[in-house]
mmCIF file of C-alpha atoms in Angstrom:
data_model
loop_
_atom_site.group_PDB
_atom_site.id
_atom_site.type_symbol
_atom_site.label_atom_id
_atom_site.label_comp_id
_atom_site.label_asym_id
_atom_site.label_seq_id
_atom_site.Cartn_x
_atom_site.Cartn_y
_atom_site.Cartn_z
ATOM 1 C CA MET A 1 92.892 40.192 -51.090
ATOM 2 C CA PRO A 2 92.578 44.006 -50.986
ATOM 3 C CA VAL A 3 93.032 45.545 -47.571
ATOM 4 C CA TRP A 4 92.210 49.189 -46.810
ATOM 5 C CA CYS A 5 93.390 50.985 -43.701
ATOM 6 C CA CYS A 6 90.907 53.734 -42.850
ATOM 7 C CA ARG A 7 91.657 56.324 -40.203
ATOM 8 C CA CYS A 8 89.897 59.621 -39.585
ATOM 9 C CA SER A 9 92.310 62.575 -39.778
ATOM 10 C CA LEU A 10 91.350 64.877 -36.923
ATOM 11 C CA ALA A 11 94.707 65.942 -35.496
ATOM 12 C CA GLY A 12 94.859 69.584 -34.557
ATOM 13 C CA HIS A 13 91.167 70.248 -35.088
ATOM 14 C CA PHE A 14 89.782 70.344 -31.572
ATOM 15 C CA ARG A 15 88.444 72.931 -29.151
ATOM 16 C CA ASN A 16 86.955 72.790 -25.656
ATOM 17 C CA TYR A 17 83.310 71.846 -25.448
ATOM 18 C CA SER A 18 81.089 72.172 -22.413
ATOM 19 C CA ASP A 19 78.432 69.605 -23.341
ATOM 20 C CA THR A 20 78.557 66.434 -21.262
ATOM 21 C CA GLU A 21 77.885 64.224 -24.282
ATOM 22 C CA THR A 22 81.096 62.698 -25.628
ATOM 23 C CA GLU A 23 81.955 62.571 -29.310
ATOM 24 C CA GLY A 24 81.687 58.779 -29.096
ATOM 25 C CA GLU A 25 78.079 59.085 -27.961
ATOM 26 C CA ILE A 26 77.349 61.621 -30.693
ATOM 27 C CA PHE A 27 78.872 59.397 -33.348
ATOM 28 C CA ASN A 28 77.025 56.392 -31.958
ATOM 29 C CA SER A 29 73.813 58.327 -32.440
ATOM 30 C CA LEU A 30 74.815 59.189 -35.997
ATOM 31 C CA VAL A 31 75.570 55.549 -36.780
ATOM 32 C CA GLN A 32 72.273 54.447 -35.224
ATOM 33 C CA TYR A 33 70.321 57.002 -37.253
ATOM 34 C CA PHE A 34 72.304 55.980 -40.339
ATOM 35 C CA GLY A 35 71.468 52.320 -39.797
ATOM 36 C CA ASP A 36 67.790 52.917 -39.005
ATOM 37 C CA ASN A 37 67.241 54.899 -42.190
ATOM 38 C CA LEU A 38 69.193 52.634 -44.520
ATOM 39 C CA GLY A 39 68.458 49.278 -42.947
ATOM 40 C CA ARG A 40 65.143 49.070 -44.761
ATOM 41 C CA LYS A 41 66.902 49.318 -48.121
ATOM 42 C CA VAL A 42 69.761 46.841 -47.840
ATOM 43 C CA LYS A 43 70.613 43.986 -45.544
ATOM 44 C CA ALA A 44 73.290 45.297 -43.193
ATOM 45 C CA MET A 45 76.401 43.268 -42.464
ATOM 46 C CA PRO A 46 76.078 41.995 -38.875
ATOM 47 C CA LEU A 47 78.408 43.055 -36.094
ATOM 48 C CA VAL A 48 80.343 40.011 -34.907
ATOM 49 C CA GLU A 49 82.641 39.395 -31.985
ATOM 50 C CA GLU A 50 86.302 38.593 -32.608
ATOM 51 C CA THR A 51 85.844 35.117 -31.109
ATOM 52 C CA SER A 52 83.130 34.321 -33.658
ATOM 53 C CA LEU A 53 85.545 34.900 -36.531
ATOM 54 C CA LEU A 54 88.297 32.894 -34.878
ATOM 55 C CA GLU A 55 86.048 29.877 -34.295
ATOM 56 C CA ASP A 56 85.194 29.581 -37.983
ATOM 57 C CA SER A 57 88.481 29.702 -39.899
ATOM 58 C CA SER A 58 86.645 28.946 -43.159
ATOM 59 C CA VAL A 59 85.147 32.458 -43.335
ATOM 60 C CA THR A 60 86.782 34.394 -46.174
ATOM 61 C CA PHE A 61 86.153 37.842 -47.629
ATOM 62 C CA PRO A 62 87.534 39.341 -50.851
ATOM 63 C CA VAL A 63 87.971 42.719 -49.094
ATOM 64 C CA VAL A 64 89.047 43.558 -45.548
ATOM 65 C CA ILE A 65 88.749 47.114 -44.193
ATOM 66 C CA ILE A 66 91.010 47.881 -41.235
ATOM 67 C CA GLY A 67 89.391 50.507 -39.014
ATOM 68 C CA ASN A 68 85.710 51.155 -38.314
ATOM 69 C CA GLY A 69 85.785 54.938 -38.021
ATOM 70 C CA PRO A 70 84.054 57.357 -40.429
ATOM 71 C CA SER A 71 86.336 56.456 -43.349
ATOM 72 C CA GLY A 72 85.778 52.720 -42.876
ATOM 73 C CA ILE A 73 82.012 53.240 -42.592
ATOM 74 C CA CYS A 74 81.952 55.261 -45.826
ATOM 75 C CA LEU A 75 84.021 52.682 -47.699
ATOM 76 C CA SER A 76 81.756 49.885 -46.444
ATOM 77 C CA TYR A 77 78.743 51.891 -47.631
ATOM 78 C CA MET A 78 80.142 52.047 -51.162
ATOM 79 C CA LEU A 79 81.183 48.385 -51.182
ATOM 80 C CA SER A 80 77.615 47.537 -50.146
ATOM 81 C CA GLY A 81 76.470 48.742 -53.558
ATOM 82 C CA TYR A 82 75.729 52.434 -53.057
ATOM 83 C CA ARG A 83 76.960 54.571 -55.979
ATOM 84 C CA PRO A 84 77.168 58.381 -56.221
ATOM 85 C CA TYR A 85 75.358 60.089 -59.106
ATOM 86 C CA LEU A 86 74.773 63.716 -59.961
ATOM 87 C CA SER A 87 71.348 64.692 -58.623
ATOM 88 C CA SER A 88 68.757 65.390 -61.287
ATOM 89 C CA GLU A 89 68.153 68.941 -60.045
ATOM 90 C CA ALA A 90 71.764 69.682 -59.078
ATOM 91 C CA ILE A 91 73.691 72.661 -60.404
ATOM 92 C CA HIS A 92 77.233 72.992 -59.066
ATOM 93 C CA PRO A 93 78.339 76.600 -58.397
ATOM 94 C CA ASN A 94 81.646 75.871 -60.164
ATOM 95 C CA THR A 95 80.491 76.372 -63.762
ATOM 96 C CA ILE A 96 83.427 74.507 -65.313
ATOM 97 C CA LEU A 97 82.955 71.470 -63.074
ATOM 98 C CA ASN A 98 79.193 71.592 -63.599
ATOM 99 C CA SER A 99 79.720 71.513 -67.362
ATOM 100 C CA LYS A 100 81.939 68.444 -67.028
ATOM 101 C CA LEU A 101 79.412 66.704 -64.808
ATOM 102 C CA GLU A 102 76.623 67.332 -67.319
ATOM 103 C CA GLU A 103 78.580 65.481 -70.014
ATOM 104 C CA ALA A 104 77.993 62.114 -68.352
ATOM 105 C CA ARG A 105 75.108 62.706 -65.973
ATOM 106 C CA HIS A 106 73.836 59.156 -66.589
ATOM 107 C CA LEU A 107 77.050 57.615 -65.242
ATOM 108 C CA SER A 108 78.043 57.166 -61.622
ATOM 109 C CA ILE A 109 80.791 59.568 -60.562
ATOM 110 C CA VAL A 110 83.123 56.640 -59.820
ATOM 111 C CA ASP A 111 82.676 55.356 -63.390
ATOM 112 C CA GLN A 112 83.823 58.634 -64.920
ATOM 113 C CA ASP A 113 87.285 60.065 -65.575
ATOM 114 C CA LEU A 114 88.120 61.344 -62.092
ATOM 115 C CA GLU A 115 91.338 62.979 -63.264
ATOM 116 C CA TYR A 116 89.356 64.994 -65.811
ATOM 117 C CA LEU A 117 86.694 65.989 -63.279
ATOM 118 C CA SER A 118 89.211 67.022 -60.603
ATOM 119 C CA GLU A 119 91.427 69.030 -62.956
ATOM 120 C CA GLY A 120 91.815 72.620 -61.764
ATOM 121 C CA LEU A 121 90.092 72.115 -58.417
ATOM 122 C CA GLU A 122 91.706 73.426 -55.235
ATOM 123 C CA GLY A 123 91.134 72.338 -51.664
ATOM 124 C CA ARG A 124 92.656 71.263 -48.379
ATOM 125 C CA SER A 125 93.963 67.925 -49.620
ATOM 126 C CA SER A 126 96.847 67.092 -51.939
ATOM 127 C CA ASN A 127 94.729 64.228 -53.291
ATOM 128 C CA PRO A 128 92.751 65.558 -56.300
ATOM 129 C CA VAL A 129 90.044 62.881 -55.953
ATOM 130 C CA ALA A 130 89.513 63.837 -52.300
ATOM 131 C CA VAL A 131 89.185 67.492 -53.335
ATOM 132 C CA LEU A 132 86.671 66.476 -56.020
ATOM 133 C CA PHE A 133 84.435 64.601 -53.591
ATOM 134 C CA ASP A 134 84.729 67.402 -51.030
ATOM 135 C CA THR A 135 83.396 69.915 -53.545
ATOM 136 C CA LEU A 136 80.649 67.535 -54.688
ATOM 137 C CA LEU A 137 79.493 66.850 -51.128
ATOM 138 C CA HIS A 138 79.924 70.419 -49.859
ATOM 139 C CA PRO A 139 80.225 72.875 -52.775
ATOM 140 C CA ASP A 140 82.313 75.960 -51.929
ATOM 141 C CA ALA A 141 82.287 75.062 -48.223
ATOM 142 C CA ASP A 142 85.769 76.553 -47.775
ATOM 143 C CA PHE A 143 84.338 79.932 -48.787
ATOM 144 C CA GLY A 144 81.677 79.790 -46.088
ATOM 145 C CA TYR A 145 78.763 78.666 -48.240
ATOM 146 C CA ASP A 146 76.271 76.010 -47.157
ATOM 147 C CA TYR A 147 75.185 74.681 -50.529
ATOM 148 C CA PRO A 148 73.503 71.256 -50.563
ATOM 149 C CA SER A 149 75.376 68.250 -51.906
ATOM 150 C CA VAL A 150 75.033 67.676 -55.645
ATOM 151 C CA LEU A 151 75.302 63.916 -55.174
ATOM 152 C CA HIS A 152 72.508 61.370 -55.070
ATOM 153 C CA TRP A 153 73.301 57.852 -53.829
ATOM 154 C CA LYS A 154 71.702 54.869 -55.560
ATOM 155 C CA LEU A 155 71.705 51.293 -54.331
ATOM 156 C CA GLU A 156 72.856 48.967 -57.118
ATOM 157 C CA GLN A 157 72.908 45.435 -55.783
ATOM 158 C CA HIS A 158 75.073 44.114 -58.634
ATOM 159 C CA HIS A 159 77.931 46.307 -57.384
ATOM 160 C CA TYR A 160 77.843 44.751 -53.916
ATOM 161 C CA ILE A 161 81.242 43.376 -52.846
ATOM 162 C CA PRO A 162 81.387 41.060 -49.805
ATOM 163 C CA HIS A 163 83.645 42.581 -47.171
ATOM 164 C CA VAL A 164 84.363 42.774 -43.474
ATOM 165 C CA VAL A 165 85.225 45.849 -41.400
ATOM 166 C CA LEU A 166 87.605 45.229 -38.507
ATOM 167 C CA GLY A 167 87.794 47.554 -35.512
ATOM 168 C CA LYS A 168 88.863 47.402 -31.886
ATOM 169 C CA GLY A 169 85.536 48.726 -30.639
ATOM 170 C CA PRO A 170 82.045 49.739 -31.779
ATOM 171 C CA PRO A 171 81.515 51.679 -35.051
ATOM 172 C CA GLY A 172 82.956 55.160 -34.727
ATOM 173 C CA GLY A 173 86.593 54.262 -34.181
ATOM 174 C CA ALA A 174 88.688 56.833 -32.342
ATOM 175 C CA TRP A 175 85.632 58.988 -31.642
ATOM 176 C CA HIS A 176 84.813 56.737 -28.692
ATOM 177 C CA ASN A 177 88.156 57.518 -27.044
ATOM 178 C CA MET A 178 87.811 61.311 -27.121
ATOM 179 C CA GLU A 179 87.110 63.249 -23.972
ATOM 180 C CA GLY A 180 83.760 64.962 -23.601
ATOM 181 C CA SER A 181 85.538 68.332 -23.400
ATOM 182 C CA MET A 182 86.910 67.987 -26.956
ATOM 183 C CA LEU A 183 85.204 68.753 -30.247
ATOM 184 C CA THR A 184 86.323 69.298 -33.825
ATOM 185 C CA ILE A 185 86.158 72.859 -35.114
ATOM 186 C CA SER A 186 84.773 71.699 -38.454
ATOM 187 C CA PHE A 187 81.174 72.593 -39.237
ATOM 188 C CA GLY A 188 78.639 70.002 -38.126
ATOM 189 C CA SER A 189 77.475 69.382 -41.685
ATOM 190 C CA TRP A 190 80.989 68.234 -42.610
ATOM 191 C CA MET A 191 80.429 65.194 -40.372
ATOM 192 C CA GLU A 192 77.782 63.814 -42.701
ATOM 193 C CA LEU A 193 77.922 60.185 -43.734
ATOM 194 C CA PRO A 194 76.943 59.237 -47.316
ATOM 195 C CA GLY A 195 73.184 59.196 -47.756
ATOM 196 C CA LEU A 196 72.598 60.902 -44.411
ATOM 197 C CA LYS A 197 71.956 64.638 -44.107
ATOM 198 C CA PHE A 198 73.316 66.092 -40.897
ATOM 199 C CA LYS A 199 70.350 68.459 -40.633
ATOM 200 C CA ASP A 200 67.960 65.479 -40.622
ATOM 201 C CA TRP A 201 69.887 63.885 -37.768
ATOM 202 C CA VAL A 202 69.892 67.155 -35.827
ATOM 203 C CA SER A 203 66.126 67.435 -36.293
ATOM 204 C CA SER A 204 65.631 63.885 -35.030
ATOM 205 C CA LYS A 205 67.581 64.798 -31.877
ATOM 206 C CA ARG A 206 65.781 68.166 -31.510
ATOM 207 C CA ARG A 207 69.135 69.941 -31.265
#
């Protein structure tokens, strides 16, 4: 049974923040908005108490995700059947990468040769696949640009994989334990969850 351990890497990326709203509350709002907008498209896996799982020892899942922070939420999203494709109108500013993406536009990104796509890319991570998805979600973000994502997420029910996400608290993970005076120094748009534009969430909160 595959088990993934998902933890959000935020060490060393904080600054003081004067707003009284904690990061846990902000992330809760993001998750709520995420669920409200996607709940109409796919049946969400219910949140269950630990005692409920212990009472029924016959419950089995082919995949268990340890940690319900941003990484665990994103992995659950993909296991629920959502697949990333190149948007029909997308043109990536990296001409070499854009040319590679055009070669198999009809295929989901995860069904393509990720080593080939990530070749030559540079970023903050030593993982070439992570660098690839960073540049697909936020093209040239490290250079200060705010280009839209070139990815489009499609729900493909036949790719759904039953799974359970385990966490000590509500969705959001460690974000609920952060003090209200702390905030990451990353741009707000970098907090986006798959299929959810940060600007749309900001508009809904009139921020």
